Coordinates of C-alpha atoms and ligand atoms in Angstrom, one line a residue:
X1 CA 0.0 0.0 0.0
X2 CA 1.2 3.3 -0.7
X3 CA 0.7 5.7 2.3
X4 CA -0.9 9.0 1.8
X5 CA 1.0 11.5 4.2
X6 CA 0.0 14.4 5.6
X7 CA 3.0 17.1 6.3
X8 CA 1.7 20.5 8.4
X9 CA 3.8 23.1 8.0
X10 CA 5.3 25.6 5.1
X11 CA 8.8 26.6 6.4
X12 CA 12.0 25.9 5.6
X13 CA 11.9 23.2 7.7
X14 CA 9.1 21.4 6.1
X15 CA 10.9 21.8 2.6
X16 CA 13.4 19.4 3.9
X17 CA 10.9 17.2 5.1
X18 CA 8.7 17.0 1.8
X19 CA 11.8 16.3 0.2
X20 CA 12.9 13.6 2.3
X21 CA 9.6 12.4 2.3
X22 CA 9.3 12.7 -1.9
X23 CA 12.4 10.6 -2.5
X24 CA 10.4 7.8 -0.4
X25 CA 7.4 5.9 -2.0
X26 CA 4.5 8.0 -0.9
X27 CA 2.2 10.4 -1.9
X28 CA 2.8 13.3 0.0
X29 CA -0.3 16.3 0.6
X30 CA 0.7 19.4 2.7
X31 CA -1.2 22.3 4.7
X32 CA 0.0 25.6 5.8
X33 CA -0.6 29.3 6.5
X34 CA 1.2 30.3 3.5
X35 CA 1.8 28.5 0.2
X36 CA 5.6 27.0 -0.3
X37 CA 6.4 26.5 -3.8
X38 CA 8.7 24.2 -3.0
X39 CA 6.3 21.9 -1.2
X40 CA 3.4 22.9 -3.0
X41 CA 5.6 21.5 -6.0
X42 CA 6.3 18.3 -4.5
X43 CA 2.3 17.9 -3.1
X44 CA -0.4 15.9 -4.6
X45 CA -2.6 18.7 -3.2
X46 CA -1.3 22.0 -0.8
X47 CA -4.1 23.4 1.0
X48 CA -3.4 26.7 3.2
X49 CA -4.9 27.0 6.5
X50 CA -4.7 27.9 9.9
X51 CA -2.1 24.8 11.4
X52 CA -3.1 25.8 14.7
X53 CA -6.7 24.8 14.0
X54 CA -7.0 21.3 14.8
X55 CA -10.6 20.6 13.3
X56 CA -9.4 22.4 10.0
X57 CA -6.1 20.1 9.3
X58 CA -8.2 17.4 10.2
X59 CA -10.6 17.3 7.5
X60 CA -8.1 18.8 4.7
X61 CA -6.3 14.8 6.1
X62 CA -9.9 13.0 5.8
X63 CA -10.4 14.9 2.4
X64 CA -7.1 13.6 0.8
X65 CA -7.1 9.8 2.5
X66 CA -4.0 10.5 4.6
X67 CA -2.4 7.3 6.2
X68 CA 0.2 9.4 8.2
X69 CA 0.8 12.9 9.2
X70 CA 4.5 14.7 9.7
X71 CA 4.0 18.1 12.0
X72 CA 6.5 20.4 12.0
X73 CA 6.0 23.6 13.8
X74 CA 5.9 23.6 17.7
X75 CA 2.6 25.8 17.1
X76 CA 0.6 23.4 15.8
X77 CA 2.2 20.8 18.2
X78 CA 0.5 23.1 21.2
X79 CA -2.6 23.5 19.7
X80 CA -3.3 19.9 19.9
X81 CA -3.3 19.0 15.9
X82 CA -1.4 15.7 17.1
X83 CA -4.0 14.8 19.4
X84 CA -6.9 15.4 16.8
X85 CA -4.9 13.6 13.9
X86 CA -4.6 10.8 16.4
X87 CA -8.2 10.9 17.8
X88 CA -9.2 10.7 13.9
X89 CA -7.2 7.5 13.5
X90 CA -4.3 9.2 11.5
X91 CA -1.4 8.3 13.0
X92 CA 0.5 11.2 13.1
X93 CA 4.5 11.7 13.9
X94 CA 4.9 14.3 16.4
X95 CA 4.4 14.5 20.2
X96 CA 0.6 15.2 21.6
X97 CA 0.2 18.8 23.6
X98 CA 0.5 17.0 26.8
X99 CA 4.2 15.6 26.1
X100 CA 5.2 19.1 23.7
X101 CA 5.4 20.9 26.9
X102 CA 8.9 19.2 27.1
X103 CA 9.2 22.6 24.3
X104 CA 5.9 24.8 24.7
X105 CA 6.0 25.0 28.5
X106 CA 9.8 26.0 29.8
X107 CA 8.6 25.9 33.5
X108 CA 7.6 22.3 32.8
X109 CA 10.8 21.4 31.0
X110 CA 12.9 22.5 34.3
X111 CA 10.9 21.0 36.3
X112 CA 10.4 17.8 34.3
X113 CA 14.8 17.4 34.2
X114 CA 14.8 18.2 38.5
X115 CA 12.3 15.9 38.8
X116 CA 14.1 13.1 36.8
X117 CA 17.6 13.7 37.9
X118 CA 18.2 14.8 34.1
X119 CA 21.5 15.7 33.9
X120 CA 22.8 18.9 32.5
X121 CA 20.1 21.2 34.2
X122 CA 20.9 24.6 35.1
X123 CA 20.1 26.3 38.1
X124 CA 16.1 27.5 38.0
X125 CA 13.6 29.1 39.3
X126 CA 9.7 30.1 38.3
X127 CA 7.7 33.5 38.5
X128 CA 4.6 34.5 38.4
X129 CA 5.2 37.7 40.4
X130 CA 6.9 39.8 38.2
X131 CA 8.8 41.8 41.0
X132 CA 9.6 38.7 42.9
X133 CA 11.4 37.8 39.5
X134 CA 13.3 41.2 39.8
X135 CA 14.1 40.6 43.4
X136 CA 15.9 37.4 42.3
X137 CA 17.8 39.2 39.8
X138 CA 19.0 41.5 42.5
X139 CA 19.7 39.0 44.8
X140 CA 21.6 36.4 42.8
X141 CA 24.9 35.5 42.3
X142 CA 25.9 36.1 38.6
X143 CA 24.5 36.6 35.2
X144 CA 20.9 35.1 34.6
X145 CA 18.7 34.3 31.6
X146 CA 15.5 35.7 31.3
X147 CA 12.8 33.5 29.4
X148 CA 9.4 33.8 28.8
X149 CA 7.7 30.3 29.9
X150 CA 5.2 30.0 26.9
X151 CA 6.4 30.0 22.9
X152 CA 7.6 32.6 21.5
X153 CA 9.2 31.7 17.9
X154 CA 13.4 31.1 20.0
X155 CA 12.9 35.4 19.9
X156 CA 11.9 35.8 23.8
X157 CA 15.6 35.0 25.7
X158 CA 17.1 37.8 27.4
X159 CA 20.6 36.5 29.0
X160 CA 22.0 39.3 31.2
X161 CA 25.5 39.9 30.8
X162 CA 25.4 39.4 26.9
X163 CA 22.3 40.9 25.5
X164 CA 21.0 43.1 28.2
X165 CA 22.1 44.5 31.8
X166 CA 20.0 43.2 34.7
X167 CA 18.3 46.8 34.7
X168 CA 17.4 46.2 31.2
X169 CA 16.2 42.4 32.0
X170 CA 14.3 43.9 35.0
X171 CA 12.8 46.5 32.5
X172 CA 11.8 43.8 30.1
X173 CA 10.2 41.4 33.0
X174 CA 8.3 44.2 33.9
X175 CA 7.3 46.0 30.2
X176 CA 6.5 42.4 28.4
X177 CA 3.4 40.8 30.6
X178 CA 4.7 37.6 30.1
X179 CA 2.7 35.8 33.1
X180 CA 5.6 33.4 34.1
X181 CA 9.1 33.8 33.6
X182 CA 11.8 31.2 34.0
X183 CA 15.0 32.7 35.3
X184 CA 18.0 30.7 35.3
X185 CA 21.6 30.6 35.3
X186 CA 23.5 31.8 32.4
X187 CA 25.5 29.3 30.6
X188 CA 28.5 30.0 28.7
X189 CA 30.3 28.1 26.0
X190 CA 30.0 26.9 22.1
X191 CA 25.8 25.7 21.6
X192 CA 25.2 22.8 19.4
X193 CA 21.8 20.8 18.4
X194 CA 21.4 17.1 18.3
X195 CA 17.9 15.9 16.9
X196 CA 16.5 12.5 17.4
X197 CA 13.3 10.3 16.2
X198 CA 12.0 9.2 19.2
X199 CA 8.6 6.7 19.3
X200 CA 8.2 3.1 21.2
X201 CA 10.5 4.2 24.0
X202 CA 13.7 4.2 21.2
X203 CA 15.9 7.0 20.1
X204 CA 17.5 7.5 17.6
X205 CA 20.1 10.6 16.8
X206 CA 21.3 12.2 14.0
X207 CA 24.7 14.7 13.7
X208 CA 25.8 17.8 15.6
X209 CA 24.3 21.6 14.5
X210 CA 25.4 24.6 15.3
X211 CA 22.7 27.2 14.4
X212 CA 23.3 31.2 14.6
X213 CA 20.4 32.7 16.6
X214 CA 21.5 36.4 16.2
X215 CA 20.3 38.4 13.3
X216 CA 23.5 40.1 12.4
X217 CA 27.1 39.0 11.8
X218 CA 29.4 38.7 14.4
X219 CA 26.8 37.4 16.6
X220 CA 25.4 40.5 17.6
X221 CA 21.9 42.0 17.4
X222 CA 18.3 40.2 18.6
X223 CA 17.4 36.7 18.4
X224 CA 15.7 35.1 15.9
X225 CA 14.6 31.7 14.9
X226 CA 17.7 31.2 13.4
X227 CA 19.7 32.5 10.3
X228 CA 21.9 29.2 9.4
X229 CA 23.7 26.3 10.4
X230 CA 26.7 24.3 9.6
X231 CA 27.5 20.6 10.5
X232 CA 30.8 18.2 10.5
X233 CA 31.5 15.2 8.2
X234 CA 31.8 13.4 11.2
X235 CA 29.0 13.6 14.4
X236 CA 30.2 16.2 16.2
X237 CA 31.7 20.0 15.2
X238 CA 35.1 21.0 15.0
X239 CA 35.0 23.1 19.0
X240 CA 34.0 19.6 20.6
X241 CA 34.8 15.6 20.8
X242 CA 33.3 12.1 20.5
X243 CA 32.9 11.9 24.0
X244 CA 30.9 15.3 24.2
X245 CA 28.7 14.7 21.5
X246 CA 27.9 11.0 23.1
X247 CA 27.3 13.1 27.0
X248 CA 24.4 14.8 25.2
X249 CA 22.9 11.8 23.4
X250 CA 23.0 10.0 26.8
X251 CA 21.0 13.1 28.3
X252 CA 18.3 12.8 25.7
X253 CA 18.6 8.9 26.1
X254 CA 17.8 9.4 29.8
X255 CA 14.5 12.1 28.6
X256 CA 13.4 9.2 26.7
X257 CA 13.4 6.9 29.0
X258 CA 11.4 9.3 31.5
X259 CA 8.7 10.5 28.9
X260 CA 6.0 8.4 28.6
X261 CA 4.6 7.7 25.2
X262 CA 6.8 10.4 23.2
X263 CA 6.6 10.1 19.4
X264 CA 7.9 12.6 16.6
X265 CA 11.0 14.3 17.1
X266 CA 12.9 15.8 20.3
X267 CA 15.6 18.6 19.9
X268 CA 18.2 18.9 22.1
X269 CA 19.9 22.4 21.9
X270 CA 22.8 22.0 24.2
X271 CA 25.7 24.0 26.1
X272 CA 29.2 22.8 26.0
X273 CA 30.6 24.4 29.5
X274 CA 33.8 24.3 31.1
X275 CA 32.0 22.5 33.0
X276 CA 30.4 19.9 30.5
X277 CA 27.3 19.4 28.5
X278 CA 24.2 21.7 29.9
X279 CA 20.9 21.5 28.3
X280 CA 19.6 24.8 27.3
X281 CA 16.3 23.7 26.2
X282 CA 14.5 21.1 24.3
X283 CA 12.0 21.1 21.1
X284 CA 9.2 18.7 20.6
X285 CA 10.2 19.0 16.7
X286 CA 13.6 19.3 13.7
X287 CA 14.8 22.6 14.6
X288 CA 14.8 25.1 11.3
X289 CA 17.2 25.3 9.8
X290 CA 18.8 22.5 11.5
X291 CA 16.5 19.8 10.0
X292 CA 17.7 21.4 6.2
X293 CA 21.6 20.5 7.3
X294 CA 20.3 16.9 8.5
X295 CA 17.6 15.5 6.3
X296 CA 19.8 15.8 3.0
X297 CA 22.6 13.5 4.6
X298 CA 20.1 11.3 6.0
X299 CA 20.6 8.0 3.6
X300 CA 18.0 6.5 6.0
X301 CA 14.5 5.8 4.4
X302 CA 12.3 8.6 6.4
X303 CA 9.1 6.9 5.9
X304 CA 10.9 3.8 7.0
X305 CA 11.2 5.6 10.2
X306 CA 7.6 7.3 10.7
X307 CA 6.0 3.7 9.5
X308 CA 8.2 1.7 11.9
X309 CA 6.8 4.2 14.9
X310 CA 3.3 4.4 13.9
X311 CA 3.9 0.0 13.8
X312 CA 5.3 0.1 17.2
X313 CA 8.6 -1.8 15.2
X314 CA 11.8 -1.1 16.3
X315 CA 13.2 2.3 14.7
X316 CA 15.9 1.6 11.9
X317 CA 19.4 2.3 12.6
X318 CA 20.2 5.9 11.3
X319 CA 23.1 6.0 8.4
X320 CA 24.2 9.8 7.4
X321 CA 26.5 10.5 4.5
X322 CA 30.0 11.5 6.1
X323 CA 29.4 15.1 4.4
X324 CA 29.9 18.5 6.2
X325 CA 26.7 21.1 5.3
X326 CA 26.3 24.6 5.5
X327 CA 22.7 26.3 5.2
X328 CA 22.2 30.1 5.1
X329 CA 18.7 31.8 5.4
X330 CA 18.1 34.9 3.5
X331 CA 15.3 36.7 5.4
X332 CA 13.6 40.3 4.9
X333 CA 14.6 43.4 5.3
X334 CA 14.3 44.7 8.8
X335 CA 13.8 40.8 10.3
X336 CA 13.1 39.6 13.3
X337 CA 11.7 43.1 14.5
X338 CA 10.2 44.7 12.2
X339 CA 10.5 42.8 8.6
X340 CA 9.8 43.9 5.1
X341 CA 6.2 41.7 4.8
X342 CA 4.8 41.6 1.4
X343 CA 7.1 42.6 -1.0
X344 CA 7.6 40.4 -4.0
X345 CA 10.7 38.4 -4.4
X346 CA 12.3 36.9 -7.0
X347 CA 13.9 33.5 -6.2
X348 CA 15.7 31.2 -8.4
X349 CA 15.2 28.1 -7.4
X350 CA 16.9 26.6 -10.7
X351 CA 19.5 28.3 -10.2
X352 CA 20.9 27.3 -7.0
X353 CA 24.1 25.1 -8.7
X354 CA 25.5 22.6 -6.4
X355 CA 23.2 23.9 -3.5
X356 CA 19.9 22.7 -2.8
X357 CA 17.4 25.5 -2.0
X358 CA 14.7 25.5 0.3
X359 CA 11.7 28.0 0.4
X360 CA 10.7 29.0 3.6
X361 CA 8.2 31.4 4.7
X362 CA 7.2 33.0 1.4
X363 CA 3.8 33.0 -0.1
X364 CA 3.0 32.2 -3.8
X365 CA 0.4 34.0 -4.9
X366 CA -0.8 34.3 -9.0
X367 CA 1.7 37.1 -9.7
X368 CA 4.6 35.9 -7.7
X369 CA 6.4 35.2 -4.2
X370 CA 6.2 37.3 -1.4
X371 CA 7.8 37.7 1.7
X372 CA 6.2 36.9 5.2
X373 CA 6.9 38.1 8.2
X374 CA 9.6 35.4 8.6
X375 CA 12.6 33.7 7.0
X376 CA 12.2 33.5 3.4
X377 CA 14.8 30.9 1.8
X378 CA 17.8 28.9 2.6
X379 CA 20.4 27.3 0.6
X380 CA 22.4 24.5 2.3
X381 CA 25.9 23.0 0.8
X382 CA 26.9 19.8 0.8
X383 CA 30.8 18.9 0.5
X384 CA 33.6 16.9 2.0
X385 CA 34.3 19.7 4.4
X386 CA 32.5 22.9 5.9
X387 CA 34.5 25.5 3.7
X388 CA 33.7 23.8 0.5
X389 CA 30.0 23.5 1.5
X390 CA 29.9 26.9 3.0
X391 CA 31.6 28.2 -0.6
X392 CA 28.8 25.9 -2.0
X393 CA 26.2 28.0 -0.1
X394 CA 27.9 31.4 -1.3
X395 CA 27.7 30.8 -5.1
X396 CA 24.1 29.5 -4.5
X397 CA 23.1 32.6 -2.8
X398 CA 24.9 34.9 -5.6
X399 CA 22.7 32.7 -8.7
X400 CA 19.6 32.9 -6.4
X401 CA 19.2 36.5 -5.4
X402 CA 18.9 38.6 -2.3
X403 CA 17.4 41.5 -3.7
X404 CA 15.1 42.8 -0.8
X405 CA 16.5 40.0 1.7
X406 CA 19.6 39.9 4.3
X407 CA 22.1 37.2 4.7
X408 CA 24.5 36.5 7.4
X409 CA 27.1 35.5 5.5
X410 CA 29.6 34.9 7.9
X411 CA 28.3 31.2 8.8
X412 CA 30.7 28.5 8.3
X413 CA 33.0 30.6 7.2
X414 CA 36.4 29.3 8.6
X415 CA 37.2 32.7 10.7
X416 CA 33.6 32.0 12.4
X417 CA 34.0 28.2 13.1
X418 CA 37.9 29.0 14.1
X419 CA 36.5 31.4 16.3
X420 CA 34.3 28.7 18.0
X421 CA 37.5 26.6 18.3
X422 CA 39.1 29.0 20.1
X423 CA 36.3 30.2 22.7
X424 CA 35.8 26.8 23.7
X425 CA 39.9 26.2 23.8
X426 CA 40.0 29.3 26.1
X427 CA 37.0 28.1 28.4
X428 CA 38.8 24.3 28.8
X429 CA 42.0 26.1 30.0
Ligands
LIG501 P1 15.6 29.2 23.6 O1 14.4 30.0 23.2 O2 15.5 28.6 24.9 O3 16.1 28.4 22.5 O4 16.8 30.3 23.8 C1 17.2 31.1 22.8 C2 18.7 31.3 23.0 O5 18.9 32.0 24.2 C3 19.5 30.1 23.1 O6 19.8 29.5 21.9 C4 20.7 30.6 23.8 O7 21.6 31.3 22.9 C5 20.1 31.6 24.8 N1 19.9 31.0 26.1 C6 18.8 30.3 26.5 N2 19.0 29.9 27.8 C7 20.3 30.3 28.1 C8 21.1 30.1 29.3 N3 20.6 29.5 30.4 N4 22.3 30.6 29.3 C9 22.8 31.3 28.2 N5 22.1 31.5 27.1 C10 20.9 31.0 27.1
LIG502 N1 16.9 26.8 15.2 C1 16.2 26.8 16.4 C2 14.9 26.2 16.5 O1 14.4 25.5 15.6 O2 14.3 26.2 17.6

């Protein structure tokens, strides 16, 4: 039988996973809030709606006979479409609301790694009262980040000491009406992301990322969901070792193991300390862009892996191709505070040369592509090491156009990655 599936989602993110999902034998129909001509190419149908209305991706997967369903964005993951998919007998690869809060609720995620003697937790605490929060800023010892409990698209972080002073943090506790903050203790180091497929109590991991959450080079400027990635040839990157990258597997391995009926994806963004592997949060889903740096070296049948879950089989083994990648995001003017929404675009996706090219957050409309308020399109190189695949990623960029859009171009560059080296060489000293 050839299984229909369903993939929610029209990011960058779900590019990768509609093509990983087209070069297996199924028929693949997608839903989103905006229409990706890159997955709207590779549909049977594309249907756009509101992914965080669960009754409304529902019947757009009765209406096309879906067999399976792929979810993508944490959004939809809160809203319960997992739980209505599942309810309507569509089994569907991605966590329930109940066991997302691992992501959607931070307080939870804290609590959920004391609780189970997770290792690699920092030191927490919870606020409802917003000037009790400000009081523990005053009162504790060292630098502290600030984060928002709920969602908020990887753009809510404040870490004292780096982006803001604790008057600023106090300011922004105070100004922002978040009703719980998490406040915890700052970690410093070289971040890196592991994702795994997680279902019938297995895991099962895939290489080292190392995404760029500022907006401008250098590492400077706000957060935002992320402006590229690179990743090794071998598991882990070039500021870490074996044994650093298998610390943080065991950590997800021992999340696993204390969830209770997980299925779909879990994230791991890590911090490598002086003082090991801390966790600085998990996601209930492929990070963006870090699932466009893993799905293309993934030799690894990904329906294999989504049809073995819903079967309650053992996983498959993962195999990668031993290939560095490098993926930078071109994203609109003004992003992530106040981005250039609407304006038309001209992409080239034939272009791209020895690149692949993802769409993101565009919209195709009769006359043409337009921007969103997010991250438009990525192009990720694949090579025998991360400067070729980062030069890879360049020359795709140049054919492709920017017009109207901002790069980071620094990423993967070898005076960025060298810098990594040395930061974490300093820390170990
Ligand atoms: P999150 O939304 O939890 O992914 O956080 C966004 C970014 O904030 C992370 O990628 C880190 O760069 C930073 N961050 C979060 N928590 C901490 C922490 N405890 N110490 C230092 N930086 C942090
Ligand atoms: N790239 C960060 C995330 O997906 O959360």
């Amino acid at each position: 039988m050839t299984e229909s599936v369903l993939l929610v989602g029209g990011g960058g993110r779900e590019h990768a996973i509609a093509r990983a999902l087209a070069d297996s034998a199924a028929d693949l129909y997608a839903c989103a809030g905006n229409r990706n001509p890159g997955i709207a190419d590779l549909a049977e149908a594309f249907e756009t709606l509101d992914t965080t209305t669960p009754p409304a991706v529902v019947s757009f997967a009765e209406d096309v006979g879906a067999t399976l369903a792929v979810i993508g964005p944490e959004a939809a993951l809160e809203a319960g479409v997992a739980d209505a998919l599942d309810d309507a007998g569509i089994y569907t690869f991605g966590p329930q609301a109940e066991e997302a809060r691992i992501e959607t609720d931070k307080g939870f995620q804290r609590r959920f790694m004391a609780e189970h003697d997770i290792p690699g937790c920092p030191d927490f605490e919870e606020f409802r009262d917003t000037e009790a929060a400000c009081e523990y800023i005053d009162e504790y010892d060292g630098d502290l980040a600030v984060k928002p409990a709920g969602l908020t698209g990887g753009k809510g972080v404040r870490v004292i000491g780096d982006q803001v002073t604790a008057a600023e943090a106090k300011e922004y506790i105070r100004e922002s009406g978040y009703d719980r903050v998490v406040l915890e203790e700052r970690l410093v180091g070289e971040e890196f992301t592991i994702q795994g497929f997680v279902a019938n109590g297995q895991l099962r991991v895939t290489p080292a990322v190392q995404d760029h959450k500022r907006a401008y080079e250098g590492d400077v400027g706000p957060n935002t969901g992320g402006m590229g990635s690179y990743s090794d040839a071998s598991l882990e990157l070039p500021f870490m070792v074996r044994e650093e990258y298998t610390d943080a597997v065991d950590i997800m391995e021992a999340v696993v193991d204390a969830l209770d009926g997980y299925k779909g994806v879990l994230y791991g963004q890590f911090m490598l300390t002086a003082d090991g592997i801390k966790v600085v949060e998990f996601n209930a889903r492929f990070g963006d862009p870090e699932a466009m740096n893993t799905l293309p070296v993934l030799t690894t049948d990904f329906l294999d892996v989504v049809t073995a879950a819903r079967d309650g089989d053992d996983l498959p083994k993962l195999s990668f191709r031993k290939q560095a990648t490098v993926c930078k995001y071109a994203v609109p003017d003004g992003y992530p505070t106040d981005p250039d929404a609407g304006a038309k675009v001209t992409i080239d996706e034939d272009s791209a040369g020895d690149a692949l090219l993802f769409y993101a957050s565009v919209d195709e409309r009769d006359d043409g592509i337009y921007t969103t308020t997010s991250r438009s399109y990525a192009v990720v190189g694949v090579a025998g090491s991360i400067t070729e695949a980062e030069e890879i990623a360049e020359d795709a960029l140049q054919r492709a156009g920017t017009e109207g859009l901002r790069v980071r171009h620094d990423i993967g560059k070898p005076d960025l990655v060298q810098q990594r080296i040395d930061h974490m060489a300093e820390l170990r000293e």
